[in-house]
Amino acid sequence: MSFYSLFLIAIALSLDAFGVALCIGLNRAVTRSNKVLCVTSFGFFQFLFSIIGAYAGFLFNTYIASVPKLIGGALITIVGVMMLKEGFESKDECPLIRPGMFIVLGISVSIDAMVIGFTALNNISSNLVILKNTIFIGIITLIMCTIAFMLAKYLKRISLVGKYADYIGGVILIIFGIKMMFF
């Protein structure tokens, strides 16, 4: 696989993590340590799931390929509903920064990496190449999520965005989750 192809795959895989990180970053209750946990979780699970997919791809390619989109979409939709609920309750606490939530989010945005591992990365014969490619995917996701948080920092300054961030983020995640499940 060429570097260009791998780079495009890594960017495509990181876009859902980018969107979720942007929505999380719009919430004023999210701290720097929450952002670091989120970015680390997203990058790690992208790496982990792509390497699992690459090694197990020939066994599970036909059976699991259709399931991950449904599971990931459902989890992201649930997170979106939680964000909307948080907006309606007008609490100062963000449900997305509760302990363990970063693991759930990391898994939900990374399930598609397993599918890519099943289909695109399992043809590589060298274990070292598979490891390098999957680490690259994790690093690209980490970078994209960091960019999302930096972008959210500036979007929060717009009073309308900052005031309705939970609603905006929740609706975006629900739409994205539904799209992921059915399209």
XYZ file of N, CA and C in Angstrom:
549
model
N 0.846 -1.168 0.000
C 0.000 0.000 0.000
C 0.896 1.237 0.000
N 0.565 2.182 -0.840
C 1.375 3.396 -0.936
C 1.100 4.318 0.252
N 2.036 5.224 0.490
C 1.881 6.179 1.581
C 0.645 7.046 1.355
N 0.429 7.461 0.119
C -0.723 8.302 -0.204
C -2.037 7.588 0.129
N -2.133 6.322 -0.249
C -3.348 5.551 0.057
C -3.544 5.405 1.558
N -2.471 5.094 2.260
C -2.550 4.957 3.713
C -2.940 6.282 4.365
N -2.394 7.378 3.872
C -2.721 8.696 4.412
C -4.199 9.009 4.213
N -4.725 8.727 3.031
C -6.151 8.969 2.778
C -7.031 8.099 3.670
N -6.636 6.847 3.871
C -7.384 5.961 4.765
C -7.353 6.511 6.187
N -6.187 6.957 6.639
C -6.055 7.492 7.994
C -6.896 8.752 8.181
N -6.901 9.624 7.194
C -7.730 10.838 7.272
C -9.208 10.467 7.323
N -9.623 9.563 6.449
C -11.032 9.157 6.418
C -11.449 8.523 7.743
N -10.595 7.687 8.305
C -10.914 7.050 9.582
C -10.994 8.068 10.716
N -10.203 9.107 10.640
C -10.148 10.071 11.741
C -11.258 11.114 11.680
N -12.003 11.187 10.591
C -13.006 12.239 10.461
C -14.141 12.114 11.474
N -14.581 10.911 11.777
C -15.639 10.785 12.779
C -15.108 11.148 14.164
N -13.868 10.780 14.467
C -13.261 11.185 15.739
C -13.095 12.705 15.777
N -12.753 13.301 14.643
C -12.631 14.754 14.534
C -13.959 15.427 14.869
N -15.052 14.910 14.302
C -16.369 15.492 14.556
C -16.785 15.383 16.008
N -16.533 14.241 16.606
C -16.885 14.054 18.014
C -16.014 14.956 18.893
N -14.727 15.049 18.594
C -13.826 15.916 19.365
C -14.243 17.377 19.241
N -14.676 17.779 18.058
C -15.141 19.154 17.864
C -16.377 19.424 18.714
N -17.302 18.491 18.735
C -18.512 18.651 19.556
C -18.174 18.694 21.040
N -17.265 17.847 21.479
C -16.853 17.848 22.886
C -16.144 19.157 23.224
N -15.303 19.606 22.316
C -14.551 20.837 22.549
C -15.422 22.071 22.667
N -16.616 22.036 22.105
C -17.519 23.188 22.200
C -18.125 23.341 23.589
N -18.085 22.295 24.377
C -18.655 22.351 25.724
C -17.683 23.075 26.649
N -18.182 24.071 27.350
C -17.327 24.894 28.214
C -16.828 24.155 29.457
N -17.476 23.063 29.831
C -17.084 22.316 31.034
C -15.893 21.381 30.784
N -15.505 21.207 29.546
C -14.425 20.290 29.210
C -13.084 20.962 29.510
N -12.259 20.260 30.298
C -10.951 20.798 30.686
C -9.857 20.282 29.755
N -8.666 20.824 29.948
C -7.516 20.399 29.149
C -7.224 18.910 29.358
N -7.312 18.450 30.603
C -7.050 17.027 30.858
C -8.114 16.146 30.206
N -9.367 16.618 30.142
C -10.406 15.875 29.431
C -10.078 15.780 27.943
N -9.578 16.863 27.380
C -9.212 16.878 25.967
C -8.059 15.915 25.698
N -7.074 15.908 26.592
C -5.937 14.991 26.426
C -6.415 13.541 26.496
N -7.297 13.239 27.452
C -7.851 11.887 27.552
C -8.616 11.504 26.290
N -9.373 12.428 25.776
C -10.171 12.178 24.583
C -9.271 11.905 23.379
N -8.310 12.781 23.156
C -7.395 12.635 22.020
C -6.616 11.325 22.123
N -6.135 11.016 23.315
C -5.385 9.779 23.529
C -6.263 8.553 23.295
N -7.466 8.594 23.808
C -8.392 7.478 23.629
C -8.715 7.263 22.158
N -9.021 8.336 21.450
C -9.376 8.213 20.038
C -8.205 7.659 19.231
N -7.017 8.196 19.444
C -5.843 7.715 18.717
C -5.513 6.275 19.046
N -5.573 5.925 20.328
C -5.259 4.560 20.744
C -6.235 3.556 20.158
N -7.529 3.841 20.245
C -8.506 2.879 19.746
C -8.494 2.780 18.219
N -8.171 3.871 17.530
C -8.008 3.769 16.069
C -6.872 2.814 15.746
N -5.756 2.953 16.463
C -4.623 2.048 16.274
C -5.014 0.613 16.629
N -5.571 0.438 17.818
C -5.893 -0.899 18.309
C -6.869 -1.623 17.391
N -7.937 -0.948 17.018
C -8.946 -1.614 16.204
C -8.443 -1.890 14.792
N -7.612 -1.017 14.244
C -7.092 -1.288 12.903
C -6.113 -2.455 12.925
N -5.328 -2.585 13.985
C -4.396 -3.723 14.047
C -5.144 -5.031 14.323
N -6.174 -4.972 15.154
C -6.997 -6.167 15.382
C -7.667 -6.585 14.077
N -8.191 -5.602 13.361
C -8.831 -5.900 12.079
C -7.867 -6.477 11.062
N -6.655 -5.945 11.036
C -5.666 -6.436 10.078
C -5.286 -7.881 10.363
N -5.100 -8.207 11.628
C -4.701 -9.575 11.975
C -5.859 -10.571 11.936
N -7.045 -10.092 12.203
C -8.184 -11.011 12.222
C -9.047 -10.905 10.967
N -8.635 -10.082 10.032
C -9.434 -9.809 8.841
C -9.808 -11.018 8.026
N -8.877 -11.902 7.824
C -9.186 -13.065 6.992
C -10.176 -14.012 7.666
N -10.314 -13.941 9.002
C -11.272 -14.805 9.707
C -12.681 -14.215 9.759
N -12.743 -12.888 9.924
C -14.033 -12.254 10.195
C -14.526 -11.328 9.084
N -13.876 -11.316 7.959
C -14.173 -10.338 6.915
C -15.644 -10.337 6.504
N -16.221 -11.457 6.262
C -17.598 -11.479 5.783
C -18.611 -11.386 6.918
N -18.273 -11.854 8.111
C -19.253 -11.907 9.196
C -19.417 -10.567 9.919
N -18.338 -9.878 10.225
C -18.406 -8.684 11.056
C -18.435 -7.396 10.242
N -18.147 -7.431 8.978
C -18.031 -6.215 8.176
C -19.287 -5.347 8.221
N -20.478 -5.939 8.324
C -21.698 -5.132 8.331
C -22.130 -4.711 9.734
N -21.611 -5.327 10.771
C -22.035 -5.027 12.130
C -21.428 -3.736 12.695
N -20.148 -3.435 12.485
C -19.535 -2.281 13.151
C -20.218 -0.944 12.889
N -20.717 -0.705 11.690
C -21.381 0.563 11.412
C -22.625 0.720 12.285
N -23.362 -0.336 12.473
C -24.574 -0.287 13.282
C -24.236 -0.010 14.749
N -23.257 -0.721 15.273
C -22.864 -0.540 16.679
C -22.292 0.854 16.904
N -21.356 1.261 16.057
C -20.743 2.584 16.201
C -21.761 3.695 16.053
N -22.649 3.572 15.082
C -23.690 4.576 14.882
C -24.627 4.676 16.073
N -24.990 3.525 16.640
C -25.871 3.519 17.814
C -25.189 4.199 19.005
N -23.923 3.889 19.230
C -23.210 4.515 20.348
C -23.091 6.025 20.167
N -22.775 6.465 18.953
C -22.647 7.899 18.703
C -24.009 8.582 18.851
N -25.080 7.940 18.405
C -26.418 8.507 18.566
C -26.771 8.635 20.047
N -26.433 7.632 20.835
C -26.687 7.690 22.283
C -25.926 8.848 22.921
N -24.678 9.035 22.503
C -23.889 10.160 23.025
C -24.541 11.488 22.633
N -25.055 11.576 21.412
C -25.749 12.788 20.974
C -26.994 13.067 21.805
N -27.746 12.023 22.106
C -28.934 12.171 22.958
C -28.519 12.647 24.353
N -27.412 12.109 24.862
C -26.914 12.549 26.179
C -26.544 14.033 26.157
N -25.951 14.476 25.049
C -25.606 15.897 24.946
C -26.851 16.770 24.904
N -27.868 16.343 24.166
C -29.124 17.100 24.136
C -29.763 17.150 25.518
N -29.777 16.013 26.196
C -30.340 15.950 27.542
C -29.593 16.912 28.461
N -28.283 16.935 28.346
C -27.471 17.849 29.160
C -27.835 19.304 28.871
N -28.083 19.617 27.606
C -28.479 20.972 27.251
C -29.812 21.361 27.863
N -30.755 20.441 27.891
C -32.066 20.718 28.466
C -32.015 20.844 29.986
N -31.139 20.071 30.612
C -31.040 20.116 32.071
C -30.245 21.327 32.557
N -29.467 21.933 31.682
C -28.682 23.136 31.994
C -27.817 22.974 33.237
N -27.209 21.828 33.394
C -26.279 21.622 34.491
C -24.901 22.121 34.077
N -24.018 22.254 35.053
C -22.651 22.624 34.745
C -21.791 21.407 34.428
N -22.305 20.207 34.692
C -21.538 18.987 34.463
C -21.803 18.465 33.055
N -20.760 18.041 32.402
C -20.861 17.498 31.049
C -20.847 15.980 31.114
N -21.856 15.298 30.542
C -21.869 13.838 30.618
C -20.728 13.199 29.839
N -20.152 13.928 28.916
C -19.090 13.366 28.093
C -17.760 13.288 28.820
N -17.657 13.922 29.988
C -16.383 13.892 30.703
C -16.456 13.038 31.959
N -17.493 12.236 32.061
C -17.576 11.287 33.172
C -16.545 10.187 32.968
N -16.090 9.583 34.060
C -15.108 8.500 33.936
C -15.638 7.369 33.061
N -14.806 6.867 32.201
C -15.169 5.772 31.318
C -15.798 6.203 30.007
N -16.277 7.430 29.932
C -16.939 7.886 28.712
C -15.955 7.997 27.552
N -14.699 8.315 27.855
C -13.718 8.440 26.784
C -13.424 7.083 26.148
N -13.540 6.036 26.939
C -13.348 4.685 26.397
C -14.508 4.346 25.467
N -15.726 4.644 25.906
C -16.903 4.380 25.073
C -16.827 5.175 23.775
N -16.470 6.442 23.878
C -16.359 7.270 22.677
C -15.227 6.793 21.780
N -14.089 6.445 22.385
C -12.957 5.953 21.602
C -13.311 4.706 20.822
N -14.030 3.820 21.459
C -14.456 2.591 20.789
C -15.471 2.905 19.689
N -16.431 3.775 19.990
C -17.500 4.035 19.027
C -16.998 4.700 17.753
N -15.999 5.581 17.855
C -15.496 6.225 16.641
C -14.435 5.395 15.945
N -14.014 4.298 16.566
C -12.930 3.501 15.998
C -13.371 2.170 15.419
N -14.623 1.843 15.531
C -15.081 0.556 15.024
C -14.864 0.450 13.519
N -15.015 1.559 12.814
C -14.780 1.505 11.370
C -13.320 1.197 11.033
N -12.395 1.490 11.952
C -10.987 1.145 11.732
C -10.806 -0.367 11.665
N -11.629 -1.096 12.396
C -11.549 -2.550 12.346
C -11.978 -3.042 10.964
N -12.994 -2.410 10.407
C -13.449 -2.782 9.071
C -12.343 -2.515 8.051
N -11.677 -1.392 8.173
C -10.564 -1.084 7.265
C -9.450 -2.101 7.451
N -9.188 -2.474 8.677
C -8.197 -3.517 8.924
C -8.588 -4.825 8.253
N -9.875 -5.156 8.331
C -10.366 -6.377 7.693
C -10.126 -6.359 6.188
N -10.403 -5.210 5.585
C -10.436 -5.155 4.125
C -9.140 -4.662 3.492
N -8.551 -3.609 4.029
C -7.415 -2.984 3.353
C -6.062 -3.348 3.935
N -5.995 -3.577 5.215
C -4.693 -3.774 5.844
C -4.309 -5.233 6.022
N -5.216 -6.156 5.818
C -4.899 -7.563 6.073
C -4.153 -8.235 4.934
N -3.959 -7.555 3.821
C -3.238 -8.126 2.687
C -1.733 -7.957 2.802
N -1.279 -7.218 3.767
C 0.141 -6.948 3.925
C 0.792 -8.151 4.597
N 1.917 -8.598 4.035
C 2.530 -9.834 4.518
C 3.437 -9.636 5.734
N 3.963 -8.449 5.934
C 4.915 -8.221 7.014
C 4.230 -7.678 8.262
N 4.514 -8.284 9.408
C 3.956 -7.802 10.674
C 4.442 -6.400 10.996
N 5.688 -6.091 10.648
C 6.248 -4.765 10.912
C 5.526 -3.695 10.099
N 5.202 -4.012 8.867
C 4.478 -3.054 8.023
C 3.074 -2.820 8.573
N 2.413 -3.884 9.010
C 1.086 -3.739 9.612
C 1.165 -2.856 10.854
N 2.160 -3.097 11.692
C 2.335 -2.297 12.902
C 2.589 -0.829 12.562
N 3.468 -0.575 11.608
C 3.765 0.811 11.205
C 2.530 1.491 10.639
N 1.780 0.796 9.802
C 0.583 1.388 9.195
C -0.486 1.713 10.240
N -0.680 0.804 11.185
C -1.709 1.042 12.195
C -1.280 2.124 13.197
N -0.007 2.201 13.515
C 0.483 3.306 14.354
C 0.281 4.631 13.632
N 0.530 4.647 12.330
C 0.326 5.855 11.528
C -1.131 6.306 11.585
N -2.051 5.358 11.478
C -3.481 5.681 11.557
C -3.813 6.294 12.915
N -3.281 5.718 13.990
C -3.513 6.261 15.329
C -2.953 7.666 15.482
N -1.775 7.919 14.942
C -1.149 9.248 15.048
C -1.932 10.285 14.256
N -2.387 9.929 13.071
C -3.194 10.861 12.270
C -4.486 11.205 13.014
N -5.111 10.222 13.637
C -6.322 10.479 14.420
C -6.018 11.410 15.584
N -4.924 11.178 16.261
C -4.507 12.030 17.367
C -4.329 13.475 16.896
N -3.676 13.660 15.767
C -3.450 15.001 15.216
C -4.770 15.657 14.813
N -5.643 14.899 14.155
C -6.931 15.458 13.719
C -7.800 15.870 14.913
N -7.781 15.093 15.976
C -8.561 15.439 17.168
C -7.982 16.673 17.861
N -6.676 16.794 17.861
C -6.043 17.983 18.430
C -6.449 19.217 17.636
N -6.470 19.107 16.325
C -6.925 20.217 15.474
C -8.385 20.547 15.774
N -9.215 19.530 15.986
C -10.635 19.751 16.301
C -10.788 20.548 17.592
N -10.004 20.211 18.612
C -10.091 20.948 19.870
C -9.593 22.384 19.714
N -8.573 22.594 18.906
C -8.092 23.959 18.660
C -9.147 24.770 17.912
N -9.799 24.145 16.953
C -10.860 24.809 16.205
C -12.051 25.119 17.114
N -12.405 24.202 17.988
C -13.522 24.412 18.914
C -13.254 25.585 19.838
N -12.004 25.784 20.195
C -11.623 26.905 21.063
C -12.043 28.241 20.442
N -11.907 28.352 19.137
C -12.288 29.587 18.456
C -13.778 29.640 18.157
N -14.384 28.512 17.895
C -15.826 28.491 17.636
C -16.628 28.822 18.893
N -16.090 28.477 20.077
C -16.783 28.773 21.341
C -16.929 30.268 21.571
N -16.041 31.043 20.996
C -16.082 32.496 21.195
C -17.290 33.133 20.534
N -17.863 32.472 19.577
C -19.084 32.961 18.957
C -20.204 32.687 19.952
N -20.832 33.738 20.443
C -21.776 33.586 21.561
C -22.901 32.599 21.256
N -23.424 32.608 20.057
C -24.505 31.708 19.691
C -24.034 30.255 19.747
N -22.840 29.987 19.248
C -22.294 28.628 19.272
C -22.033 28.196 20.705
N -21.428 29.065 21.503
C -21.119 28.730 22.896
C -22.369 28.487 23.722
N -23.406 29.282 23.495
C -24.636 29.167 24.268
C -25.394 27.879 23.961
N -25.387 27.473 22.720
C -26.150 26.299 22.306
C -25.251 25.136 21.887
N -24.049 25.065 22.428
C -23.071 24.046 22.022
C -23.575 22.632 22.276
N -24.205 22.400 23.427
C -24.709 21.059 23.719
C -25.773 20.636 22.711
N -26.642 21.574 22.362
C -27.688 21.260 21.392
C -27.087 21.003 20.011
N -26.195 21.885 19.603
C -25.562 21.754 18.288
C -24.784 20.447 18.212
N -23.954 20.213 19.201
C -23.160 18.983 19.221
C -24.015 17.741 19.276
N -25.066 17.774 20.100
C -25.959 16.623 20.218
C -26.664 16.309 18.914
N -27.195 17.340 18.266
C -27.895 17.132 16.999
C -26.926 16.606 15.934
N -25.722 17.178 15.886
C -24.724 16.712 14.910
C -24.397 15.243 15.150
N -24.194 14.871 16.404
C -23.859 13.482 16.700
C -25.017 12.530 16.389
N -26.234 12.949 16.681
C -27.397 12.104 16.366
C -27.508 11.905 14.854
N -27.371 12.984 14.099
C -27.439 12.880 12.632
C -26.311 11.997 12.115
N -25.113 12.213 12.645
C -23.965 11.413 12.210
C -24.162 9.944 12.561
N -24.670 9.663 13.755
C -24.911 8.283 14.165
C -25.952 7.600 13.297
N -27.034 8.316 12.995
C -28.084 7.750 12.126
C -27.527 7.504 10.729
N -26.760 8.460 10.216
C -26.138 8.292 8.907
C -25.212 7.082 8.900
N -24.459 6.929 9.976
C -23.511 5.822 10.067
C -24.236 4.472 10.107
N -25.390 4.436 10.764
C -26.130 3.178 10.885
C -26.848 2.774 9.598
N -27.389 3.753 8.883
C -28.297 3.418 7.788
C -27.800 3.760 6.399
N -26.728 4.522 6.269
C -26.270 4.912 4.916
C -24.842 4.545 4.685
